Coordinates of N, CA and C and ligand atoms in Angstrom, one line a residue:
X1 N 27.2 -37.0 -19.1 CA 28.1 -37.2 -18.8 C 28.7 -36.3 -18.0
X2 N 29.4 -37.3 -17.0 CA 30.2 -36.0 -16.0 C 31.2 -35.1 -16.7
X3 N 31.2 -33.7 -15.8 CA 32.0 -33.0 -16.3 C 33.2 -32.6 -15.1
X4 N 34.2 -32.1 -15.4 CA 35.2 -31.6 -15.5 C 34.6 -30.1 -14.4
X5 N 34.6 -30.6 -13.3 CA 34.8 -28.9 -12.5 C 35.2 -27.8 -12.6
X6 N 34.9 -27.1 -12.6 CA 35.2 -25.5 -12.7 C 34.8 -24.8 -12.0
X7 N 36.5 -24.5 -11.1 CA 35.9 -23.7 -9.8 C 36.9 -22.2 -10.4
X8 N 36.3 -20.8 -10.6 CA 37.2 -19.7 -11.2 C 36.3 -19.0 -10.3
X9 N 37.9 -18.2 -9.2 CA 37.5 -17.0 -8.6 C 37.6 -15.6 -9.4
X10 N 36.7 -14.6 -8.7 CA 36.7 -13.2 -9.3 C 37.1 -13.2 -8.1
X11 N 37.5 -11.6 -9.0 CA 38.4 -10.9 -7.3 C 38.3 -9.5 -7.8
X12 N 36.9 -9.8 -8.9 CA 36.1 -8.0 -8.4 C 37.4 -7.4 -9.1
X13 N 36.7 -5.3 -8.0 CA 38.1 -5.0 -8.2 C 39.0 -4.8 -6.2
X14 N 39.6 -6.3 -6.4 CA 40.9 -6.8 -5.9 C 42.1 -6.9 -5.5
X15 N 42.5 -6.7 -5.3 CA 44.0 -7.2 -5.4 C 45.6 -5.9 -5.9
X16 N 46.5 -6.8 -5.6 CA 47.4 -6.0 -5.9 C 49.1 -6.6 -6.4
X17 N 50.3 -6.6 -6.5 CA 51.0 -7.1 -7.5 C 51.6 -7.9 -5.7
X18 N 51.4 -7.6 -4.3 CA 51.2 -8.7 -3.1 C 50.8 -9.3 -3.3
X19 N 49.9 -9.3 -4.0 CA 48.8 -11.1 -3.9 C 48.7 -11.5 -4.4
X20 N 49.6 -11.7 -6.0 CA 50.0 -12.3 -6.6 C 50.2 -13.7 -6.0
X21 N 51.0 -13.7 -4.7 CA 51.3 -14.9 -4.0 C 50.5 -15.2 -3.6
X22 N 48.8 -15.2 -3.8 CA 48.0 -15.7 -3.1 C 47.7 -17.0 -4.7
X23 N 48.0 -16.3 -5.6 CA 47.7 -16.6 -6.8 C 48.2 -17.8 -7.6
X24 N 49.8 -17.6 -6.6 CA 51.2 -18.7 -7.1 C 50.3 -20.1 -5.8
X25 N 50.2 -19.2 -4.6 CA 49.9 -20.4 -3.7 C 48.9 -21.6 -4.1
X26 N 48.0 -20.8 -5.2 CA 46.9 -21.1 -5.0 C 47.3 -22.5 -7.0
X27 N 48.5 -21.6 -7.5 CA 48.8 -22.4 -8.5 C 49.4 -23.3 -8.2
X28 N 50.3 -23.4 -7.4 CA 51.1 -24.7 -7.0 C 49.9 -25.8 -6.2
X29 N 48.6 -25.3 -5.3 CA 47.8 -26.8 -4.8 C 48.2 -27.4 -6.3
X30 N 46.9 -26.5 -7.4 CA 46.5 -26.9 -8.4 C 47.1 -27.8 -9.5
X31 N 48.2 -28.6 -8.7 CA 48.7 -30.1 -8.8 C 48.2 -31.3 -8.7
X32 N 48.4 -31.0 -7.4 CA 47.4 -31.6 -6.6 C 46.3 -32.1 -6.7
X33 N 45.1 -31.1 -7.3 CA 44.0 -31.2 -7.6 C 43.9 -31.5 -9.6
X34 N 44.7 -32.7 -10.3 CA 44.1 -32.5 -11.6 C 43.3 -32.5 -12.1
X35 N 41.8 -33.1 -11.4 CA 40.8 -33.1 -12.2 C 39.9 -32.7 -12.4
X36 N 40.3 -31.1 -11.3 CA 39.6 -29.7 -11.6 C 40.0 -29.1 -12.1
X37 N 39.5 -27.9 -13.0 CA 39.5 -27.1 -13.6 C 39.5 -25.5 -12.8
X38 N 40.7 -25.2 -12.5 CA 40.9 -24.2 -12.4 C 41.3 -22.5 -12.4
X39 N 40.9 -21.8 -12.1 CA 40.9 -20.3 -12.9 C 41.1 -19.4 -12.0
X40 N 41.5 -18.1 -12.0 CA 41.1 -16.7 -11.5 C 41.0 -15.4 -12.8
X41 N 40.4 -14.3 -12.0 CA 40.1 -13.5 -12.5 C 40.5 -12.3 -11.8
X42 N 41.3 -11.5 -12.2 CA 41.7 -10.6 -11.7 C 41.4 -9.2 -11.5
X43 N 41.4 -8.3 -12.0 CA 41.0 -6.6 -12.3 C 42.6 -6.2 -13.4
X44 N 42.0 -5.7 -14.5 CA 43.0 -5.9 -15.9 C 43.9 -5.4 -16.1
X45 N 44.5 -4.8 -14.3 CA 46.3 -4.3 -14.4 C 46.9 -5.3 -14.0
X46 N 46.7 -6.6 -13.1 CA 47.0 -7.5 -12.4 C 47.0 -9.1 -13.8
X47 N 46.2 -8.8 -14.6 CA 46.3 -10.5 -15.5 C 47.1 -10.5 -16.1
X48 N 48.4 -9.7 -16.6 CA 49.5 -10.1 -17.3 C 50.7 -10.2 -16.6
X49 N 50.2 -9.8 -15.0 CA 51.3 -9.9 -14.4 C 51.3 -11.4 -14.0
X50 N 49.5 -11.4 -13.4 CA 48.7 -12.7 -13.3 C 49.3 -13.8 -13.9
X51 N 48.9 -13.7 -15.1 CA 49.5 -14.4 -16.2 C 51.1 -15.1 -16.3
X52 N 52.0 -14.8 -16.4 CA 52.9 -15.2 -16.3 C 53.6 -15.4 -14.2
X53 N 52.7 -15.8 -13.6 CA 52.9 -16.0 -12.0 C 52.5 -17.3 -11.8
X54 N 51.8 -17.3 -12.7 CA 50.7 -19.2 -13.1 C 51.2 -19.7 -14.1
X55 N 50.9 -21.4 -13.5 CA 51.4 -22.2 -14.6 C 50.0 -22.8 -15.2
X56 N 49.3 -23.9 -13.5 CA 48.5 -24.4 -14.0 C 46.8 -24.2 -13.5
X57 N 46.8 -22.8 -13.9 CA 45.5 -22.5 -13.6 C 44.8 -21.8 -15.5
X58 N 43.7 -21.4 -15.2 CA 43.7 -20.7 -16.0 C 43.6 -19.0 -15.7
X59 N 43.5 -17.9 -16.6 CA 43.2 -16.3 -15.9 C 42.2 -15.8 -16.8
X60 N 41.4 -14.7 -16.2 CA 40.5 -14.4 -17.1 C 40.9 -12.7 -16.6
X61 N 39.6 -12.5 -17.5 CA 39.4 -11.1 -17.3 C 37.5 -11.0 -16.9
X62 N 38.2 -9.5 -16.1 CA 36.1 -10.2 -15.9 C 34.5 -9.3 -15.8
X63 N 35.3 -8.3 -17.9 CA 35.0 -7.8 -18.7 C 35.6 -7.1 -19.7
X64 N 34.4 -6.7 -21.0 CA 35.8 -6.5 -22.3 C 34.5 -5.8 -23.0
X65 N 34.6 -4.8 -24.1 CA 34.1 -4.1 -25.0 C 33.7 -5.7 -26.2
X66 N 32.8 -4.8 -27.1 CA 32.6 -4.7 -28.1 C 32.7 -5.3 -29.5
X67 N 33.8 -4.1 -29.2 CA 34.7 -3.5 -30.7 C 36.0 -4.5 -30.2
X68 N 36.9 -4.7 -31.4 CA 37.9 -5.4 -31.2 C 39.9 -4.6 -30.9
X69 N 38.7 -2.7 -31.3 CA 40.0 -1.4 -30.8 C 39.2 -0.6 -31.4
X70 N 39.6 0.8 -31.5 CA 39.0 2.2 -31.0 C 39.0 3.2 -30.0
X71 N 37.8 3.8 -30.4 CA 37.8 5.0 -29.9 C 36.5 4.8 -28.6
X72 N 37.4 4.3 -27.1 CA 36.7 4.0 -26.7 C 36.9 3.8 -24.7
X73 N 37.4 5.2 -24.5 CA 38.4 5.2 -23.5 C 38.2 4.4 -22.2
X74 N 38.4 3.7 -22.5 CA 39.1 3.6 -20.1 C 38.5 1.6 -20.8
X75 N 37.8 1.5 -21.9 CA 37.2 0.2 -21.9 C 38.4 -0.6 -23.1
X76 N 38.6 -2.1 -22.7 CA 39.5 -3.1 -22.7 C 39.0 -4.1 -23.6
X77 N 39.8 -4.6 -24.7 CA 38.9 -5.4 -26.0 C 39.0 -6.7 -25.5
X78 N 37.9 -8.0 -26.4 CA 38.8 -9.3 -25.9 C 40.2 -9.4 -26.5
X79 N 40.3 -8.9 -28.0 CA 41.9 -9.1 -28.3 C 42.6 -9.4 -27.1
X80 N 42.5 -7.7 -26.6 CA 43.5 -7.3 -25.2 C 43.7 -8.4 -24.1
X81 N 42.7 -9.3 -24.4 CA 42.9 -9.9 -22.9 C 43.2 -11.5 -23.9
X82 N 43.0 -11.7 -24.8 CA 43.5 -13.1 -25.9 C 45.0 -13.0 -25.3
X83 N 45.5 -10.8 -25.6 CA 46.9 -10.8 -26.4 C 47.5 -11.4 -25.1
X84 N 47.2 -10.2 -23.4 CA 48.5 -10.8 -23.2 C 48.1 -12.2 -22.0
X85 N 47.1 -13.1 -22.6 CA 47.3 -13.9 -22.6 C 46.5 -15.0 -21.1
X86 N 44.9 -14.1 -21.6 CA 44.1 -14.2 -21.1 C 43.2 -15.7 -21.8
X87 N 42.6 -16.6 -21.0 CA 42.5 -17.6 -21.5 C 40.2 -17.3 -21.4
X88 N 39.7 -16.3 -20.7 CA 38.6 -16.5 -20.6 C 38.2 -15.2 -20.4
X89 N 36.8 -15.1 -20.1 CA 36.3 -13.8 -19.4 C 34.9 -13.8 -19.0
X90 N 34.1 -13.4 -18.1 CA 33.3 -12.9 -17.5 C 32.7 -12.1 -17.8
X91 N 31.8 -12.6 -18.3 CA 30.3 -11.7 -18.9 C 29.1 -11.4 -18.5
X92 N 28.2 -9.8 -17.4 CA 27.2 -9.9 -17.1 C 27.3 -9.7 -16.6
X93 N 28.3 -9.9 -14.9 CA 27.7 -10.3 -13.5 C 27.1 -8.7 -13.2
X94 N 26.0 -9.5 -12.2 CA 25.0 -8.9 -12.2 C 26.0 -7.2 -11.5
X95 N 26.6 -7.1 -11.0 CA 27.4 -6.0 -10.5 C 27.9 -4.7 -11.7
X96 N 27.8 -5.7 -12.5 CA 28.2 -4.9 -14.0 C 26.7 -4.4 -14.7
X97 N 25.9 -5.3 -14.1 CA 24.4 -5.3 -14.8 C 23.4 -4.0 -13.7
X98 N 24.7 -3.8 -12.8 CA 23.9 -3.0 -11.8 C 24.3 -1.9 -11.8
X99 N 25.8 -1.9 -11.8 CA 26.5 -0.2 -12.1 C 26.6 0.0 -13.8
X100 N 27.1 -0.4 -14.2 CA 27.4 -0.5 -15.2 C 26.1 -0.4 -16.2
X101 N 25.1 -0.6 -16.1 CA 23.2 -1.1 -16.8 C 23.0 -1.7 -18.0
X102 N 24.3 -3.0 -17.3 CA 24.6 -3.5 -18.8 C 23.1 -4.7 -19.1
X103 N 23.0 -4.7 -20.2 CA 21.9 -5.2 -20.4 C 22.2 -6.4 -21.6
X104 N 21.1 -7.7 -21.4 CA 20.8 -9.1 -21.9 C 21.6 -8.7 -23.5
X105 N 21.7 -7.8 -24.2 CA 22.0 -7.5 -25.4 C 23.0 -7.0 -25.7
X106 N 23.6 -6.2 -25.3 CA 25.1 -5.5 -25.0 C 26.2 -7.1 -24.0
X107 N 25.7 -8.2 -23.3 CA 26.2 -8.8 -23.0 C 26.5 -10.0 -23.8
X108 N 25.1 -10.5 -24.9 CA 25.5 -10.6 -26.0 C 27.3 -10.7 -26.7
X109 N 26.9 -9.5 -26.7 CA 27.1 -8.7 -27.8 C 28.5 -9.3 -27.2
X110 N 28.6 -8.4 -26.4 CA 30.2 -9.1 -25.4 C 30.8 -10.4 -25.4
X111 N 30.0 -11.7 -25.6 CA 29.9 -12.7 -25.5 C 30.6 -12.9 -26.8
X112 N 29.7 -12.3 -27.9 CA 30.3 -12.7 -29.8 C 31.4 -12.6 -30.1
X113 N 31.7 -11.0 -29.1 CA 33.3 -10.5 -29.3 C 34.4 -11.5 -29.2
X114 N 33.9 -11.7 -26.9 CA 35.1 -13.1 -26.2 C 35.0 -13.9 -27.5
X115 N 34.5 -14.9 -27.8 CA 34.5 -16.2 -29.1 C 35.1 -16.2 -29.7
X116 N 34.8 -14.3 -30.4 CA 35.9 -14.4 -32.1 C 37.1 -14.0 -31.5
X117 N 37.8 -13.8 -30.6 CA 38.9 -13.0 -30.1 C 39.6 -14.6 -29.8
X118 N 38.9 -15.5 -29.4 CA 39.4 -17.1 -29.2 C 39.0 -17.4 -27.4
X119 N 38.3 -16.4 -26.8 CA 37.9 -16.2 -25.3 C 37.4 -17.4 -25.1
X120 N 37.9 -17.8 -23.6 CA 36.2 -19.1 -23.7 C 35.5 -17.4 -22.5
X121 N 34.0 -18.4 -22.6 CA 33.2 -16.7 -21.8 C 32.5 -17.7 -20.6
X122 N 31.9 -16.7 -19.9 CA 31.6 -17.1 -18.1 C 30.2 -16.0 -18.4
X123 N 29.6 -16.3 -19.3 CA 27.7 -15.7 -18.7 C 27.1 -15.7 -17.6
X124 N 27.2 -14.3 -16.4 CA 26.8 -14.9 -15.4 C 24.8 -13.9 -15.1
X125 N 24.1 -14.8 -15.1 CA 23.2 -14.8 -15.0 C 22.2 -14.8 -13.7
X126 N 21.4 -14.4 -12.6 CA 21.3 -14.2 -11.4 C 19.7 -13.5 -10.7
X127 N 18.6 -13.9 -10.5 CA 17.7 -13.1 -10.2 C 17.6 -12.2 -8.7
X128 N 17.1 -11.0 -8.4 CA 17.0 -10.2 -7.4 C 16.5 -10.9 -6.2
X129 N 16.4 -10.2 -5.4 CA 15.5 -11.2 -3.6 C 14.2 -11.0 -4.2
X130 N 13.6 -9.4 -4.6 CA 12.0 -9.0 -5.6 C 12.1 -10.2 -6.1
X131 N 12.3 -10.0 -7.6 CA 12.3 -11.3 -8.3 C 11.9 -12.8 -8.2
X132 N 12.8 -13.2 -6.5 CA 12.4 -14.1 -6.4 C 11.5 -14.3 -5.5
X133 N 10.8 -13.5 -4.5 CA 9.7 -13.7 -3.2 C 8.9 -13.9 -4.7
X134 N 8.5 -12.8 -5.6 CA 7.7 -12.5 -6.5 C 7.3 -13.8 -7.4
X135 N 8.1 -15.1 -6.6 CA 8.1 -16.1 -7.6 C 8.0 -16.1 -9.1
X136 N 9.4 -15.2 -9.4 CA 10.0 -14.8 -11.2 C 10.9 -15.3 -11.0
X137 N 11.9 -15.5 -10.4 CA 13.4 -16.3 -10.6 C 13.9 -16.9 -11.6
X138 N 12.6 -18.4 -11.6 CA 13.1 -18.7 -13.4 C 13.0 -18.1 -14.5
X139 N 12.0 -17.1 -14.7 CA 11.3 -17.0 -15.5 C 12.5 -16.1 -15.7
X140 N 12.9 -15.1 -15.1 CA 14.0 -14.2 -14.9 C 15.1 -14.7 -16.3
X141 N 15.8 -15.6 -14.8 CA 16.8 -15.9 -15.1 C 16.8 -16.4 -16.8
X142 N 16.0 -17.4 -17.0 CA 15.8 -18.4 -18.5 C 15.6 -16.7 -19.7
X143 N 14.7 -15.7 -18.8 CA 14.6 -14.7 -20.3 C 16.1 -14.0 -20.3
X144 N 17.5 -14.3 -18.9 CA 18.7 -13.8 -19.4 C 19.8 -14.5 -20.0
X145 N 19.4 -16.3 -20.1 CA 19.8 -16.9 -20.6 C 19.7 -16.8 -22.3
X146 N 18.5 -16.4 -22.5 CA 18.1 -17.1 -23.4 C 19.1 -15.5 -24.4
X147 N 18.4 -14.1 -24.2 CA 19.0 -13.4 -24.1 C 19.9 -12.8 -24.4
X148 N 21.1 -13.4 -23.6 CA 22.5 -13.0 -23.5 C 23.4 -14.2 -24.0
X149 N 22.9 -15.4 -24.2 CA 23.9 -16.4 -25.3 C 24.7 -16.3 -26.8
X150 N 25.4 -16.1 -26.6 CA 25.7 -16.0 -27.9 C 25.7 -17.0 -28.8
X151 N 25.5 -16.5 -29.9 CA 24.7 -16.6 -31.4 C 25.0 -17.0 -32.2
X152 N 25.0 -17.7 -33.2 CA 25.4 -17.7 -34.5 C 26.4 -19.0 -35.0
X153 N 27.4 -19.6 -36.1 CA 28.1 -20.2 -36.5 C 29.1 -20.5 -35.1
X154 N 29.7 -19.3 -35.0 CA 31.4 -19.4 -34.3 C 30.9 -19.5 -32.8
X155 N 29.4 -19.2 -32.0 CA 29.3 -19.7 -31.0 C 28.4 -21.0 -31.2
X156 N 28.0 -21.7 -31.8 CA 27.9 -22.8 -32.0 C 28.7 -23.8 -31.7
X157 N 30.2 -23.3 -32.8 CA 31.2 -24.1 -32.6 C 31.6 -23.9 -31.8
X158 N 32.0 -22.6 -30.6 CA 33.0 -23.3 -29.6 C 31.8 -23.1 -28.5
X159 N 30.4 -23.1 -28.2 CA 29.8 -24.3 -27.0 C 30.7 -25.6 -27.1
X160 N 30.4 -25.6 -28.5 CA 30.9 -28.1 -28.8 C 32.2 -28.2 -28.3
X161 N 32.6 -26.6 -28.5 CA 34.3 -27.1 -28.2 C 34.7 -26.4 -26.9
X162 N 33.4 -26.2 -26.0 CA 33.5 -26.8 -23.9 C 34.1 -25.0 -24.4
X163 N 33.7 -24.2 -24.5 CA 34.6 -22.3 -24.4 C 33.3 -21.5 -23.1
X164 N 31.8 -22.1 -23.5 CA 31.4 -21.5 -22.5 C 30.9 -21.7 -21.3
X165 N 30.6 -21.0 -20.2 CA 29.8 -21.6 -19.2 C 29.2 -20.3 -18.5
X166 N 28.1 -21.0 -17.7 CA 27.2 -20.3 -17.8 C 27.1 -20.6 -16.4
X167 N 27.2 -19.6 -15.0 CA 27.1 -19.0 -13.9 C 26.1 -18.4 -13.2
X168 N 25.0 -19.7 -12.7 CA 24.1 -18.9 -12.2 C 24.3 -18.2 -10.3
X169 N 24.3 -17.0 -10.2 CA 24.6 -16.2 -9.2 C 23.3 -15.2 -9.3
X170 N 22.4 -16.1 -7.6 CA 21.6 -15.3 -7.7 C 22.5 -14.1 -6.8
X171 N 21.3 -12.9 -7.2 CA 22.2 -11.2 -6.7 C 22.3 -11.1 -5.2
X172 N 21.2 -11.6 -4.4 CA 20.9 -11.7 -3.2 C 21.7 -12.6 -2.6
X173 N 23.0 -13.7 -2.9 CA 23.4 -14.2 -2.5 C 24.7 -14.3 -2.6
X174 N 25.2 -12.8 -3.2 CA 26.6 -12.1 -3.8 C 27.3 -11.6 -2.8
X175 N 28.2 -12.0 -2.5 CA 28.7 -11.0 -1.1 C 28.2 -11.2 -0.2
X176 N 26.7 -12.4 0.2 CA 25.7 -11.7 1.7 C 26.3 -12.7 2.9
X177 N 27.2 -14.0 2.3 CA 27.1 -14.5 3.3 C 25.6 -15.7 3.4
X178 N 24.6 -14.9 2.2 CA 23.4 -16.0 2.0 C 23.3 -17.0 1.0
X179 N 23.8 -18.2 0.8 CA 23.3 -19.1 0.2 C 22.3 -19.4 -0.7
X180 N 21.9 -20.2 -1.7 CA 21.2 -20.4 -1.7 C 20.6 -21.9 -1.4
X181 N 19.7 -21.9 -1.3 CA 19.4 -23.5 -1.0 C 19.5 -25.0 -1.6
X182 N 20.6 -25.6 -1.5 CA 20.3 -27.0 -2.3 C 19.9 -27.3 -3.3
X183 N 18.2 -27.8 -3.1 CA 17.3 -27.3 -4.0 C 16.8 -26.4 -4.4
X184 N 17.1 -25.4 -4.3 CA 16.5 -24.2 -5.8 C 17.5 -24.1 -6.3
X185 N 19.0 -24.7 -6.5 CA 19.9 -23.8 -7.5 C 19.5 -25.5 -8.9
X186 N 19.1 -27.0 -7.9 CA 19.2 -27.7 -8.4 C 17.7 -27.4 -9.9
X187 N 16.9 -27.2 -9.3 CA 15.6 -26.1 -10.1 C 16.6 -25.6 -11.3
X188 N 16.8 -24.7 -10.7 CA 17.8 -23.4 -11.2 C 18.3 -24.3 -12.9
X189 N 19.4 -24.7 -11.7 CA 20.3 -25.4 -12.7 C 19.4 -26.2 -13.9
X190 N 19.0 -27.1 -13.6 CA 18.2 -27.8 -14.9 C 17.5 -26.6 -15.2
X191 N 16.8 -25.4 -14.9 CA 16.2 -24.8 -16.3 C 17.2 -23.7 -16.9
X192 N 18.1 -23.7 -16.8 CA 19.2 -23.0 -17.5 C 19.2 -24.5 -18.3
X193 N 19.3 -25.6 -17.7 CA 20.6 -26.3 -19.0 C 19.4 -26.4 -20.5
X194 N 18.1 -26.8 -19.6 CA 17.1 -26.5 -21.0 C 16.9 -25.6 -22.0
X195 N 17.6 -24.2 -20.9 CA 17.4 -23.3 -22.1 C 18.7 -23.2 -22.6
X196 N 19.9 -23.8 -22.7 CA 20.5 -23.8 -23.7 C 20.5 -25.0 -24.1
X197 N 20.1 -25.6 -24.0 CA 19.6 -26.9 -25.0 C 18.5 -26.7 -26.6
X198 N 17.9 -25.6 -25.9 CA 17.0 -24.9 -26.3 C 17.9 -23.9 -27.6
X199 N 19.2 -23.4 -27.2 CA 20.1 -22.6 -28.1 C 20.6 -23.8 -28.5
X200 N 21.6 -24.6 -28.4 CA 22.0 -25.4 -28.8 C 21.9 -26.4 -29.2
X201 N 20.8 -26.8 -29.1 CA 20.2 -28.6 -29.0 C 21.1 -29.3 -28.3
X202 N 21.9 -30.4 -28.9 CA 22.9 -31.2 -28.8 C 24.0 -30.1 -27.0
X203 N 24.2 -29.9 -28.6 CA 25.2 -28.9 -28.1 C 25.5 -28.3 -26.1
X204 N 24.0 -28.3 -26.5 CA 23.8 -27.2 -25.0 C 24.1 -28.7 -23.9
X205 N 24.2 -29.3 -24.0 CA 24.6 -30.8 -22.7 C 26.4 -29.9 -22.9
X206 N 27.1 -29.6 -23.2 CA 28.5 -29.4 -23.0 C 29.1 -27.9 -21.7
X207 N 27.7 -26.5 -22.0 CA 28.3 -25.6 -21.1 C 27.9 -26.2 -19.5
X208 N 29.7 -26.0 -18.7 CA 29.4 -26.2 -16.9 C 28.8 -25.1 -16.7
X209 N 26.8 -25.3 -16.1 CA 26.4 -24.5 -14.9 C 27.1 -24.1 -13.7
X210 N 27.5 -22.6 -13.6 CA 28.3 -22.9 -12.2 C 27.5 -22.5 -10.9
X211 N 27.2 -22.8 -10.3 CA 26.9 -21.9 -9.1 C 27.6 -20.5 -8.2
X212 N 27.3 -19.5 -7.7 CA 28.2 -18.8 -7.1 C 26.7 -17.9 -6.4
X213 N 27.5 -17.5 -5.2 CA 27.1 -16.6 -4.2 C 26.9 -16.9 -3.4
X214 N 28.6 -16.4 -2.2 CA 28.7 -16.6 -1.2 C 29.0 -17.7 -0.9
X215 N 30.0 -18.3 -1.5 CA 30.0 -20.1 -1.8 C 31.5 -20.0 -1.0
X216 N 31.9 -20.5 -0.1 CA 32.9 -21.0 0.9 C 33.4 -22.4 1.7
X217 N 34.4 -22.7 2.0 CA 34.9 -23.9 2.5 C 33.3 -24.5 3.2
X218 N 32.9 -24.2 4.0 CA 31.6 -25.0 4.9 C 30.4 -24.9 3.8
X219 N 29.9 -24.6 2.7 CA 29.0 -24.6 2.0 C 29.5 -25.4 0.9
X220 N 30.8 -25.7 -0.1 CA 31.0 -26.1 -1.1 C 31.0 -28.1 -1.5
X221 N 31.0 -28.5 -0.6 CA 30.8 -29.7 -1.2 C 29.3 -29.6 -1.3
X222 N 28.1 -29.1 -0.6 CA 26.2 -29.9 -0.6 C 26.7 -29.5 -2.4
X223 N 26.9 -28.3 -2.1 CA 26.1 -27.0 -3.7 C 27.6 -28.1 -4.7
X224 N 28.4 -28.5 -4.3 CA 29.3 -29.1 -5.8 C 28.9 -30.5 -6.1
X225 N 28.3 -31.5 -4.9 CA 27.6 -32.3 -5.7 C 26.5 -32.7 -6.3
X226 N 25.8 -31.3 -5.8 CA 24.1 -31.6 -6.5 C 24.3 -30.9 -8.3
X227 N 22.9 -32.3 -8.6 CA 23.2 -32.1 -9.8 C 23.7 -31.1 -10.9
X228 N 23.9 -31.1 -11.7 CA 24.2 -29.6 -12.8 C 24.5 -29.0 -12.7
X229 N 25.2 -29.5 -11.5 CA 26.5 -28.1 -10.8 C 27.5 -28.2 -11.2
X230 N 28.6 -27.6 -12.2 CA 29.3 -27.3 -12.7 C 30.8 -27.5 -12.2
X231 N 30.7 -26.3 -11.8 CA 31.7 -25.8 -10.6 C 30.9 -24.7 -9.8
X232 N 31.3 -23.8 -9.4 CA 31.6 -22.7 -8.5 C 32.6 -20.6 -9.1
X233 N 31.4 -20.0 -9.1 CA 32.4 -18.7 -9.1 C 31.9 -18.3 -8.2
X234 N 32.7 -17.6 -7.3 CA 33.9 -17.6 -6.0 C 34.0 -16.0 -6.3
X235 N 33.3 -15.2 -5.0 CA 34.2 -13.9 -5.4 C 35.5 -13.9 -3.9
X236 N 34.8 -14.0 -3.1 CA 35.1 -13.5 -1.5 C 36.5 -14.4 -1.4
X237 N 34.9 -15.6 -1.4 CA 36.6 -16.6 -0.6 C 37.7 -17.1 -2.1
X238 N 37.8 -16.0 -2.5 CA 38.6 -16.9 -3.5 C 39.8 -15.6 -3.7
X239 N 40.3 -14.6 -2.3 CA 40.9 -13.9 -2.3 C 42.0 -14.2 -1.2
X240 N 41.9 -15.2 -1.3 CA 43.3 -16.0 -0.5 C 43.4 -17.4 -0.6
X241 N 44.4 -18.0 -0.7 CA 44.8 -19.0 -1.5 C 43.9 -20.2 0.0
X242 N 44.2 -20.5 1.0 CA 43.6 -20.4 2.7 C 42.0 -20.6 2.0
X243 N 41.2 -19.7 2.5 CA 39.5 -19.5 2.0 C 39.3 -20.0 0.1
X244 N 39.9 -20.3 -0.3 CA 40.2 -21.0 -2.3 C 39.9 -22.0 -1.8
X245 N 41.2 -22.7 -1.7 CA 42.0 -24.4 -1.7 C 40.3 -25.1 -1.1
X246 N 39.9 -25.4 -0.1 CA 38.9 -25.8 0.6 C 37.8 -26.4 -0.8
X247 N 37.9 -25.5 -1.4 CA 36.8 -25.0 -1.9 C 37.1 -25.7 -3.9
X248 N 38.4 -25.9 -4.0 CA 38.8 -26.5 -4.7 C 38.5 -28.1 -4.7
X249 N 39.7 -28.4 -3.2 CA 39.1 -29.7 -2.6 C 38.5 -30.1 -2.9
X250 N 36.9 -29.4 -1.9 CA 35.7 -30.0 -2.5 C 35.0 -30.7 -3.3
X251 N 35.6 -30.0 -4.5 CA 35.3 -29.8 -6.0 C 36.0 -31.6 -6.1
X252 N 37.5 -31.7 -6.3 CA 37.9 -32.4 -6.7 C 37.5 -34.0 -5.5
X253 N 37.7 -33.6 -4.9 CA 36.5 -34.9 -3.7 C 35.8 -35.2 -4.6
X254 N 35.0 -34.7 -4.7 CA 33.5 -35.2 -5.8 C 33.9 -36.1 -7.5
X255 N 35.0 -35.9 -7.6 CA 35.6 -36.5 -8.7 C 36.4 -37.8 -8.8
X256 N 36.4 -38.0 -6.8 CA 37.3 -38.8 -6.8 C 36.5 -40.4 -7.0
Ligands
LIG1 C1 31.0 -13.2 -7.4 O1 31.5 -12.1 -7.0 O2 29.9 -13.9 -7.9 C2 30.3 -13.6 -6.0 C3 29.4 -15.0 -6.5 O3 30.8 -13.1 -5.5 P1 30.3 -14.3 -3.9 O4 31.3 -15.2 -3.6 O5 31.7 -12.9 -2.0 O6 29.7 -14.5 -3.1

């Protein structure tokens, strides 16, 4: 089954009210690419403003807490994201796994909370260069998928309803300008799909598997044309409309 491509910009800890102009430009262009699902995930302070600035693209957070509310200074709950108008949340990004020691179990608990709050979820997985060089890339990613995916009845329903995506992001390709070989991406996405089926049976066909890691205007078309690449999670090239829109166009061209 062909899937609508999903192109998601992760602004990380970048952005300002002035940068909402970029989001508006991306939103205006979205009308030209009706066959592509487009979304941006700005830092928390900009989510509500971005929500009000755009109409044709999704808006998401980059993390959430496992609890709905309580004594957790500095944290933000999935319910709060939903309340402010977010559609989804990115969870388990390698920068959070690295900077905040997030484990697979914590990512899973956050995913459960996010789905319960009605948000879509993008679970990030990916191997380090050492793991790839040691020939362990597929094992590492398979284990991350197995242990990070949301579980239970709510999850199964949400997965069947298209609320889950997985982003394969080799850690060594994020922000480095180094992109994974298309053959390696194809192999890894097939491995992720197999783990999704193991977790959710037939519904495992539903989640889109995004590639992330130095995606740009020059390499997007080749990556997005690969089997089982259902879109892209884009960091650096999502910060301006000029850099992001060619990636969206490449996704749209593949659907033409
Ligand atoms: C990311 O932030 O998930 C990412 C893939 O970043 P970049 O595109 O800059 O490598």
